[in-house]
Amino acid sequence: MKHLGTVQLVTERLILRRFNISDTQAIFDNWAKDDEVTKYLMWSAHTSIEVTKSLQERRMEHYINDKFYQWAIILKENGDAPIGIISMVDMEEEFDMMQIGYTIGRKWWNQGITSEAFKEVIRFLIEEVGVKRIESRHDPRNPNSGKVMLKCGLQYEGTLRKADRNNQGICDTSVYGLLAEDYYKGLMKIVKKDPNHSDSILLMEELSETLAKITGDSGEKSFDPKDVCVPHSLFVVAYDREEKVVGCGAFRPINEDVAEVKRMFSKEKSKGVGGKILSYLEKEAYNMGYSKLWLETRIINERAVEFYKKRGYHQISNYGKYVENEKAICFEKIIKI
């Protein structure tokens, strides 16, 4: 793992940041003094603001450690006062594993806030820190906590009997886990689409703008939507967990053995999307009976050139309309699934 510590994270509704000593009163008022909030937790409700202040002072000292992960949950519309906490409560570096716990004030229950915060923490820990397993636990008598875990992609792995202790005494503990490999598998879905669908058009417009900035040519003249609406052709759109478009790709027939990859695009910060789309296209082309894929990009588009080389494509003589185009570079891949 590459430890980064408690860096600020932002979602649509939330800011996850380090606690400040000035948060003490809000922590006490919003959740720490509430017996109902702490009912199934391992620490008792604070009996005075002095208890909260003492814990806050100790917490501040830990932020110098890049292995310390503890965020204040800030609801943007509520100002800068924290309404809850989400943190790493245990870590096994041998397995690149972190256990996450969370608490939120009763006023903000059942609004999807905890799951929104947890999803962003999961993204950060897996994609940026390199955690291979996220784990979380709850008392079976507190099923809503388990619902949050399931909503965030964790799988129920079983209940350990009389294996933990909280404010109710010795208790059972239900264990949930998410592996990084499963996180990435579920990160996006690829769907066959009409190239004239609004999502397809949106992505291709963004692709054209991107290509124009890099190469001076949008590539629009080299693509006719009708070419991927014929038999043995395909156009796909990729969506993330939130159903937002993150990429697209297509292929059209050249002859019985060869299809041409077109309109490959992944939005900025969409890690791994391009590779997944290309792999999907390769599999579908193989299933349609093609043995080769051809494609063209511009020499100046170094990122694209390296992308295809890393995925087994080798340079061939320019074909078709690109034969005399000195700015173009063409590639081929023999499909073997």
mmCIF file of C-alpha atoms in Angstrom:
data_model
loop_
_atom_site.group_PDB
_atom_site.id
_atom_site.type_symbol
_atom_site.label_atom_id
_atom_site.label_comp_id
_atom_site.label_asym_id
_atom_site.label_seq_id
_atom_site.Cartn_x
_atom_site.Cartn_y
_atom_site.Cartn_z
ATOM 1 C CA MET A 1 0.000 0.000 0.000
ATOM 2 C CA LYS A 2 1.048 3.585 -0.615
ATOM 3 C CA HIS A 3 -0.148 5.405 2.495
ATOM 4 C CA LEU A 4 -1.425 8.930 1.962
ATOM 5 C CA GLY A 5 -3.123 9.698 5.277
ATOM 6 C CA THR A 6 -6.377 11.590 5.746
ATOM 7 C CA VAL A 7 -6.594 13.664 2.571
ATOM 8 C CA GLN A 8 -9.713 15.669 1.787
ATOM 9 C CA LEU A 9 -12.316 13.895 -0.351
ATOM 10 C CA VAL A 10 -15.354 15.433 -2.023
ATOM 11 C CA THR A 11 -18.630 13.925 -3.276
ATOM 12 C CA GLU A 12 -21.805 15.469 -4.653
ATOM 13 C CA ARG A 13 -23.188 16.323 -1.211
ATOM 14 C CA LEU A 14 -20.260 15.831 1.122
ATOM 15 C CA ILE A 15 -16.789 16.964 2.085
ATOM 16 C CA LEU A 16 -14.678 14.434 3.977
ATOM 17 C CA ARG A 17 -11.877 16.254 5.766
ATOM 18 C CA ARG A 18 -9.613 16.095 8.782
ATOM 19 C CA PHE A 19 -11.132 17.033 12.104
ATOM 20 C CA ASN A 20 -10.196 20.384 13.649
ATOM 21 C CA ILE A 21 -10.133 21.217 17.342
ATOM 22 C CA SER A 22 -12.924 23.710 16.587
ATOM 23 C CA ASP A 23 -15.189 20.757 15.684
ATOM 24 C CA THR A 24 -15.400 19.665 19.323
ATOM 25 C CA GLN A 25 -18.806 21.156 20.134
ATOM 26 C CA ALA A 26 -20.404 19.875 16.930
ATOM 27 C CA ILE A 27 -19.063 16.358 17.558
ATOM 28 C CA PHE A 28 -20.499 16.369 21.069
ATOM 29 C CA ASP A 29 -23.865 17.813 20.015
ATOM 30 C CA ASN A 30 -24.392 15.894 16.782
ATOM 31 C CA TRP A 31 -23.537 12.343 17.838
ATOM 32 C CA ALA A 32 -21.023 11.767 20.629
ATOM 33 C CA LYS A 33 -23.438 12.459 23.526
ATOM 34 C CA ASP A 34 -26.323 10.446 22.025
ATOM 35 C CA ASP A 35 -26.918 7.072 23.726
ATOM 36 C CA GLU A 36 -29.039 5.937 20.782
ATOM 37 C CA VAL A 37 -26.231 6.605 18.294
ATOM 38 C CA THR A 38 -23.630 4.804 20.418
ATOM 39 C CA LYS A 39 -25.913 1.905 21.420
ATOM 40 C CA TYR A 40 -24.038 -0.699 19.349
ATOM 41 C CA LEU A 41 -20.625 0.994 19.322
ATOM 42 C CA MET A 42 -17.516 0.098 21.309
ATOM 43 C CA TRP A 43 -17.265 3.481 23.015
ATOM 44 C CA SER A 44 -19.811 4.994 25.398
ATOM 45 C CA ALA A 45 -21.676 8.235 24.828
ATOM 46 C CA HIS A 46 -19.699 11.218 26.074
ATOM 47 C CA THR A 47 -20.952 12.520 29.397
ATOM 48 C CA SER A 48 -19.480 15.994 28.926
ATOM 49 C CA ILE A 49 -17.849 18.236 26.356
ATOM 50 C CA GLU A 50 -14.570 17.753 28.223
ATOM 51 C CA VAL A 51 -14.509 14.076 27.213
ATOM 52 C CA THR A 52 -14.937 15.052 23.569
ATOM 53 C CA LYS A 53 -12.274 17.748 23.834
ATOM 54 C CA SER A 54 -9.743 15.331 25.317
ATOM 55 C CA LEU A 55 -10.306 12.818 22.519
ATOM 56 C CA GLN A 56 -10.083 15.578 19.919
ATOM 57 C CA GLU A 57 -6.715 16.716 21.220
ATOM 58 C CA ARG A 58 -5.360 13.188 20.931
ATOM 59 C CA ARG A 59 -6.846 12.786 17.459
ATOM 60 C CA MET A 60 -5.060 15.908 16.216
ATOM 61 C CA GLU A 61 -1.704 14.377 17.137
ATOM 62 C CA HIS A 62 -2.346 11.339 14.958
ATOM 63 C CA TYR A 63 -2.811 13.295 11.715
ATOM 64 C CA ILE A 64 0.965 13.563 11.269
ATOM 65 C CA ASN A 65 0.930 9.788 10.640
ATOM 66 C CA ASP A 66 0.244 8.913 6.996
ATOM 67 C CA LYS A 67 -1.229 5.592 8.153
ATOM 68 C CA PHE A 68 -3.992 7.399 10.062
ATOM 69 C CA TYR A 69 -7.307 7.621 8.210
ATOM 70 C CA GLN A 70 -10.127 9.447 9.992
ATOM 71 C CA TRP A 71 -12.525 11.805 8.275
ATOM 72 C CA ALA A 72 -15.134 14.250 9.510
ATOM 73 C CA ILE A 73 -18.296 13.964 7.408
ATOM 74 C CA ILE A 74 -19.419 17.430 6.311
ATOM 75 C CA LEU A 75 -22.797 17.934 4.620
ATOM 76 C CA LYS A 76 -22.240 20.883 2.277
ATOM 77 C CA GLU A 77 -25.716 22.329 2.754
ATOM 78 C CA ASN A 78 -25.225 22.212 6.534
ATOM 79 C CA GLY A 79 -22.132 24.413 6.676
ATOM 80 C CA ASP A 80 -18.744 23.264 7.959
ATOM 81 C CA ALA A 81 -19.873 21.454 11.120
ATOM 82 C CA PRO A 82 -19.249 17.672 11.077
ATOM 83 C CA ILE A 83 -22.319 15.442 11.251
ATOM 84 C CA GLY A 84 -20.461 12.138 11.528
ATOM 85 C CA ILE A 85 -17.199 10.269 11.269
ATOM 86 C CA ILE A 86 -15.772 7.547 9.022
ATOM 87 C CA SER A 87 -12.405 5.993 9.736
ATOM 88 C CA MET A 88 -10.001 3.100 9.454
ATOM 89 C CA VAL A 89 -10.405 1.158 12.706
ATOM 90 C CA ASP A 90 -8.048 -1.732 11.966
ATOM 91 C CA MET A 91 -5.367 -2.562 9.410
ATOM 92 C CA GLU A 92 -3.486 -5.709 8.382
ATOM 93 C CA GLU A 93 -0.632 -4.543 6.154
ATOM 94 C CA GLU A 94 0.420 -8.108 5.403
ATOM 95 C CA PHE A 95 -2.844 -8.533 3.491
ATOM 96 C CA ASP A 96 -3.288 -4.882 2.382
ATOM 97 C CA MET A 97 -6.526 -4.909 4.361
ATOM 98 C CA MET A 98 -8.355 -2.100 6.152
ATOM 99 C CA GLN A 99 -11.431 -2.279 8.346
ATOM 100 C CA ILE A 100 -13.725 0.739 8.159
ATOM 101 C CA GLY A 101 -16.135 2.023 10.795
ATOM 102 C CA TYR A 102 -18.578 4.914 10.692
ATOM 103 C CA THR A 103 -21.000 6.872 12.861
ATOM 104 C CA ILE A 104 -23.455 9.593 11.909
ATOM 105 C CA GLY A 105 -25.766 11.815 13.939
ATOM 106 C CA ARG A 106 -29.351 10.593 14.343
ATOM 107 C CA LYS A 107 -30.725 13.673 12.573
ATOM 108 C CA TRP A 108 -29.071 12.498 9.347
ATOM 109 C CA TRP A 109 -30.028 8.821 9.405
ATOM 110 C CA ASN A 110 -31.772 7.252 6.392
ATOM 111 C CA GLN A 111 -30.644 9.917 3.919
ATOM 112 C CA GLY A 112 -27.936 7.941 2.120
ATOM 113 C CA ILE A 113 -25.203 10.106 3.616
ATOM 114 C CA THR A 114 -23.202 7.326 5.258
ATOM 115 C CA SER A 115 -23.180 5.191 2.111
ATOM 116 C CA GLU A 116 -22.135 8.196 0.005
ATOM 117 C CA ALA A 117 -19.204 8.806 2.341
ATOM 118 C CA PHE A 118 -18.264 5.112 2.515
ATOM 119 C CA LYS A 119 -18.295 4.727 -1.283
ATOM 120 C CA GLU A 120 -15.858 7.606 -1.671
ATOM 121 C CA VAL A 121 -13.571 6.251 1.048
ATOM 122 C CA ILE A 122 -13.618 2.842 -0.672
ATOM 123 C CA ARG A 123 -12.699 4.470 -3.986
ATOM 124 C CA PHE A 124 -9.829 6.385 -2.402
ATOM 125 C CA LEU A 125 -8.428 3.451 -0.453
ATOM 126 C CA ILE A 126 -8.552 0.967 -3.341
ATOM 127 C CA GLU A 127 -7.648 3.227 -6.275
ATOM 128 C CA GLU A 128 -5.143 5.566 -4.605
ATOM 129 C CA VAL A 129 -3.786 3.821 -1.504
ATOM 130 C CA GLY A 130 -3.764 0.321 -2.986
ATOM 131 C CA VAL A 131 -5.895 -1.500 -0.408
ATOM 132 C CA LYS A 132 -6.722 -5.027 -1.585
ATOM 133 C CA ARG A 133 -9.516 -5.761 0.898
ATOM 134 C CA ILE A 134 -12.043 -3.497 2.623
ATOM 135 C CA GLU A 135 -13.763 -4.985 5.646
ATOM 136 C CA SER A 136 -16.538 -3.732 7.911
ATOM 137 C CA ARG A 137 -18.481 -5.252 10.805
ATOM 138 C CA HIS A 138 -21.662 -4.646 12.771
ATOM 139 C CA ASP A 139 -23.780 -6.082 15.552
ATOM 140 C CA PRO A 140 -26.587 -8.141 13.919
ATOM 141 C CA ARG A 141 -29.059 -6.222 16.103
ATOM 142 C CA ASN A 142 -28.148 -3.112 14.128
ATOM 143 C CA PRO A 143 -29.170 -4.250 10.611
ATOM 144 C CA ASN A 144 -29.172 -0.756 9.084
ATOM 145 C CA SER A 145 -25.393 -0.678 9.360
ATOM 146 C CA GLY A 146 -25.249 -3.867 7.296
ATOM 147 C CA LYS A 147 -27.525 -2.306 4.681
ATOM 148 C CA VAL A 148 -24.963 0.474 4.227
ATOM 149 C CA MET A 149 -22.222 -2.100 3.683
ATOM 150 C CA LEU A 150 -24.242 -3.979 1.079
ATOM 151 C CA LYS A 151 -25.164 -0.735 -0.688
ATOM 152 C CA CYS A 152 -21.461 0.090 -0.944
ATOM 153 C CA GLY A 153 -20.624 -3.199 -2.640
ATOM 154 C CA LEU A 154 -19.387 -5.251 0.317
ATOM 155 C CA GLN A 155 -20.487 -8.877 0.517
ATOM 156 C CA TYR A 156 -21.833 -10.538 3.645
ATOM 157 C CA GLU A 157 -19.268 -13.168 4.648
ATOM 158 C CA GLY A 158 -20.770 -14.575 7.830
ATOM 159 C CA THR A 159 -21.438 -13.886 11.502
ATOM 160 C CA LEU A 160 -18.914 -14.658 14.225
ATOM 161 C CA ARG A 161 -20.695 -15.705 17.402
ATOM 162 C CA LYS A 162 -19.776 -13.991 20.660
ATOM 163 C CA ALA A 163 -16.630 -12.645 19.029
ATOM 164 C CA ASP A 164 -16.861 -8.945 19.871
ATOM 165 C CA ARG A 165 -17.863 -6.482 22.553
ATOM 166 C CA ASN A 166 -19.846 -3.238 22.439
ATOM 167 C CA ASN A 167 -22.073 -1.193 24.739
ATOM 168 C CA GLN A 168 -24.490 -4.124 24.925
ATOM 169 C CA GLY A 169 -21.757 -6.449 26.207
ATOM 170 C CA ILE A 170 -20.240 -9.490 24.468
ATOM 171 C CA CYS A 171 -21.947 -9.814 21.094
ATOM 172 C CA ASP A 172 -22.031 -11.500 17.707
ATOM 173 C CA THR A 173 -20.426 -9.620 14.826
ATOM 174 C CA SER A 174 -21.441 -9.790 11.161
ATOM 175 C CA VAL A 175 -18.529 -9.498 8.739
ATOM 176 C CA TYR A 176 -18.662 -7.890 5.284
ATOM 177 C CA GLY A 177 -15.824 -7.628 2.778
ATOM 178 C CA LEU A 178 -14.943 -6.175 -0.602
ATOM 179 C CA LEU A 179 -11.884 -7.252 -2.601
ATOM 180 C CA ALA A 180 -10.199 -4.778 -4.923
ATOM 181 C CA GLU A 181 -10.628 -7.217 -7.823
ATOM 182 C CA ASP A 182 -14.393 -7.303 -7.250
ATOM 183 C CA TYR A 183 -14.491 -3.530 -6.889
ATOM 184 C CA TYR A 184 -12.929 -3.088 -10.316
ATOM 185 C CA LYS A 185 -15.200 -5.715 -11.881
ATOM 186 C CA GLY A 186 -18.266 -3.851 -10.685
ATOM 187 C CA LEU A 187 -16.893 -0.396 -11.394
ATOM 188 C CA MET A 188 -18.595 -0.114 -14.753
ATOM 189 C CA LYS A 189 -20.881 -1.827 -17.209
ATOM 190 C CA ILE A 190 -20.657 -1.849 -20.989
ATOM 191 C CA VAL A 191 -23.891 -1.652 -22.971
ATOM 192 C CA LYS A 192 -24.592 -1.999 -26.685
ATOM 193 C CA LYS A 193 -26.050 1.278 -27.950
ATOM 194 C CA ASP A 194 -27.264 2.954 -31.097
ATOM 195 C CA PRO A 195 -24.633 5.536 -32.156
ATOM 196 C CA ASN A 196 -27.468 8.055 -32.429
ATOM 197 C CA HIS A 197 -28.485 7.596 -28.782
ATOM 198 C CA SER A 198 -28.055 10.759 -26.702
ATOM 199 C CA ASP A 199 -25.372 9.123 -24.520
ATOM 200 C CA SER A 200 -23.432 8.021 -27.601
ATOM 201 C CA ILE A 201 -23.615 11.468 -29.142
ATOM 202 C CA LEU A 202 -22.483 13.132 -25.904
ATOM 203 C CA LEU A 203 -19.384 10.938 -25.676
ATOM 204 C CA MET A 204 -18.474 11.289 -29.352
ATOM 205 C CA GLU A 205 -18.749 15.069 -29.124
ATOM 206 C CA GLU A 206 -16.347 15.030 -26.188
ATOM 207 C CA LEU A 207 -14.041 12.682 -28.104
ATOM 208 C CA SER A 208 -14.051 15.013 -31.112
ATOM 209 C CA GLU A 209 -13.146 17.993 -28.927
ATOM 210 C CA THR A 210 -10.331 16.017 -27.291
ATOM 211 C CA LEU A 211 -8.904 14.823 -30.614
ATOM 212 C CA ALA A 212 -9.081 18.316 -32.094
ATOM 213 C CA LYS A 213 -6.981 19.650 -29.210
ATOM 214 C CA ILE A 214 -4.388 16.870 -29.540
ATOM 215 C CA THR A 215 -4.167 16.381 -33.301
ATOM 216 C CA GLY A 216 -5.964 19.322 -34.876
ATOM 217 C CA ASP A 217 -8.507 16.909 -36.383
ATOM 218 C CA SER A 218 -11.733 15.857 -34.646
ATOM 219 C CA GLY A 219 -11.883 12.573 -36.557
ATOM 220 C CA GLU A 220 -15.565 13.107 -37.342
ATOM 221 C CA LYS A 221 -15.010 12.792 -41.107
ATOM 222 C CA SER A 222 -13.543 9.325 -40.582
ATOM 223 C CA PHE A 223 -16.663 7.991 -38.894
ATOM 224 C CA ASP A 224 -20.147 7.397 -40.254
ATOM 225 C CA PRO A 225 -22.694 6.177 -37.655
ATOM 226 C CA LYS A 226 -24.327 4.068 -40.368
ATOM 227 C CA ASP A 227 -21.164 1.918 -40.544
ATOM 228 C CA VAL A 228 -21.785 0.556 -37.038
ATOM 229 C CA CYS A 229 -25.473 -0.104 -37.599
ATOM 230 C CA VAL A 230 -24.939 -2.834 -40.187
ATOM 231 C CA PRO A 231 -24.660 -6.586 -39.437
ATOM 232 C CA HIS A 232 -21.415 -7.672 -37.744
ATOM 233 C CA SER A 233 -20.749 -4.191 -36.339
ATOM 234 C CA LEU A 234 -21.043 -2.782 -32.838
ATOM 235 C CA PHE A 235 -21.204 0.450 -30.839
ATOM 236 C CA VAL A 236 -20.966 0.385 -27.037
ATOM 237 C CA VAL A 237 -21.206 2.860 -24.157
ATOM 238 C CA ALA A 238 -19.660 2.339 -20.712
ATOM 239 C CA TYR A 239 -21.389 3.482 -17.514
ATOM 240 C CA ASP A 240 -20.006 3.802 -13.988
ATOM 241 C CA ARG A 241 -21.670 2.735 -10.721
ATOM 242 C CA GLU A 242 -23.722 5.931 -10.704
ATOM 243 C CA GLU A 243 -24.990 5.304 -14.261
ATOM 244 C CA LYS A 244 -22.881 8.146 -15.636
ATOM 245 C CA VAL A 245 -21.310 7.717 -19.078
ATOM 246 C CA VAL A 246 -17.540 7.168 -18.922
ATOM 247 C CA GLY A 247 -16.544 5.915 -22.364
ATOM 248 C CA CYS A 248 -17.447 4.426 -25.724
ATOM 249 C CA GLY A 249 -16.065 2.343 -28.565
ATOM 250 C CA ALA A 250 -17.102 0.644 -31.792
ATOM 251 C CA PHE A 251 -16.051 -1.509 -34.703
ATOM 252 C CA ARG A 252 -17.213 -1.808 -38.302
ATOM 253 C CA PRO A 253 -16.602 -4.539 -40.884
ATOM 254 C CA ILE A 254 -13.704 -4.206 -43.340
ATOM 255 C CA ASN A 255 -14.087 -7.709 -44.767
ATOM 256 C CA GLU A 256 -15.054 -11.162 -43.494
ATOM 257 C CA ASP A 257 -11.893 -11.467 -41.403
ATOM 258 C CA VAL A 258 -11.173 -7.887 -40.365
ATOM 259 C CA ALA A 259 -13.096 -5.292 -38.359
ATOM 260 C CA GLU A 260 -11.951 -1.724 -37.734
ATOM 261 C CA VAL A 261 -12.018 -0.205 -34.249
ATOM 262 C CA LYS A 262 -13.594 3.262 -34.192
ATOM 263 C CA ARG A 263 -14.499 6.031 -31.736
ATOM 264 C CA MET A 264 -12.529 4.698 -28.766
ATOM 265 C CA PHE A 265 -12.862 7.125 -25.875
ATOM 266 C CA SER A 266 -12.712 7.187 -22.087
ATOM 267 C CA LYS A 267 -13.410 10.265 -20.016
ATOM 268 C CA GLU A 268 -10.618 11.837 -18.008
ATOM 269 C CA LYS A 269 -10.031 10.176 -14.609
ATOM 270 C CA SER A 270 -11.976 7.077 -15.706
ATOM 271 C CA LYS A 271 -9.206 4.640 -14.794
ATOM 272 C CA GLY A 272 -9.115 1.394 -16.744
ATOM 273 C CA VAL A 273 -12.201 2.193 -18.801
ATOM 274 C CA GLY A 274 -10.456 2.258 -22.180
ATOM 275 C CA GLY A 275 -8.847 -1.129 -21.625
ATOM 276 C CA LYS A 276 -12.140 -2.692 -20.557
ATOM 277 C CA ILE A 277 -13.982 -1.282 -23.574
ATOM 278 C CA LEU A 278 -11.287 -2.509 -25.960
ATOM 279 C CA SER A 279 -11.305 -5.988 -24.390
ATOM 280 C CA TYR A 280 -15.086 -6.080 -24.739
ATOM 281 C CA LEU A 281 -14.882 -5.099 -28.413
ATOM 282 C CA GLU A 282 -12.225 -7.751 -29.056
ATOM 283 C CA LYS A 283 -14.368 -10.464 -27.489
ATOM 284 C CA GLU A 284 -17.476 -9.420 -29.423
ATOM 285 C CA ALA A 285 -15.534 -9.209 -32.701
ATOM 286 C CA TYR A 286 -14.157 -12.703 -32.119
ATOM 287 C CA ASN A 287 -17.661 -14.013 -31.418
ATOM 288 C CA MET A 288 -18.830 -12.493 -34.712
ATOM 289 C CA GLY A 289 -16.155 -14.437 -36.599
ATOM 290 C CA TYR A 290 -13.451 -11.814 -37.060
ATOM 291 C CA SER A 291 -9.816 -12.884 -36.698
ATOM 292 C CA LYS A 292 -8.200 -9.432 -36.819
ATOM 293 C CA LEU A 293 -8.846 -5.890 -35.655
ATOM 294 C CA TRP A 294 -7.408 -2.875 -37.427
ATOM 295 C CA LEU A 295 -7.384 0.721 -36.282
ATOM 296 C CA GLU A 296 -5.873 4.101 -37.021
ATOM 297 C CA THR A 297 -4.753 6.911 -34.775
ATOM 298 C CA ARG A 298 -2.450 9.883 -35.182
ATOM 299 C CA ILE A 299 1.288 9.670 -34.544
ATOM 300 C CA ILE A 300 1.099 12.845 -32.472
ATOM 301 C CA ASN A 301 -1.431 11.191 -30.157
ATOM 302 C CA GLU A 302 1.308 9.464 -28.160
ATOM 303 C CA ARG A 303 -1.015 8.388 -25.361
ATOM 304 C CA ALA A 304 -3.239 6.481 -27.774
ATOM 305 C CA VAL A 305 -0.256 4.932 -29.570
ATOM 306 C CA GLU A 306 1.145 3.594 -26.281
ATOM 307 C CA PHE A 307 -2.300 2.440 -25.169
ATOM 308 C CA TYR A 308 -2.684 0.163 -28.205
ATOM 309 C CA LYS A 309 0.901 -1.112 -28.117
ATOM 310 C CA LYS A 310 0.491 -2.183 -24.490
ATOM 311 C CA ARG A 311 -2.595 -4.156 -25.469
ATOM 312 C CA GLY A 312 -0.951 -6.265 -28.143
ATOM 313 C CA TYR A 313 -1.477 -4.137 -31.247
ATOM 314 C CA HIS A 314 1.423 -3.906 -33.702
ATOM 315 C CA GLN A 315 2.015 -1.364 -36.432
ATOM 316 C CA ILE A 316 1.051 -2.244 -40.003
ATOM 317 C CA SER A 317 1.170 -0.392 -43.310
ATOM 318 C CA ASN A 318 -1.421 2.321 -43.538
ATOM 319 C CA TYR A 319 -4.609 1.038 -45.141
ATOM 320 C CA GLY A 320 -7.557 2.526 -47.008
ATOM 321 C CA LYS A 321 -7.897 6.288 -46.821
ATOM 322 C CA TYR A 322 -4.793 6.491 -44.588
ATOM 323 C CA VAL A 323 -2.329 5.098 -47.183
ATOM 324 C CA GLU A 324 -0.823 8.469 -48.050
ATOM 325 C CA ASN A 325 -1.468 10.158 -44.720
ATOM 326 C CA GLU A 326 1.918 10.749 -43.082
ATOM 327 C CA LYS A 327 0.246 11.855 -39.846
ATOM 328 C CA ALA A 328 -1.557 8.540 -39.417
ATOM 329 C CA ILE A 329 -0.337 5.303 -37.861
ATOM 330 C CA CYS A 330 -2.222 2.022 -38.259
ATOM 331 C CA PHE A 331 -2.306 -1.041 -36.028
ATOM 332 C CA GLU A 332 -3.447 -4.657 -36.152
ATOM 333 C CA LYS A 333 -4.172 -7.304 -33.557
ATOM 334 C CA ILE A 334 -4.803 -11.001 -34.124
ATOM 335 C CA ILE A 335 -7.764 -11.819 -31.892
ATOM 336 C CA LYS A 336 -7.287 -14.794 -29.624
ATOM 337 C CA ILE A 337 -9.842 -15.099 -26.844
#
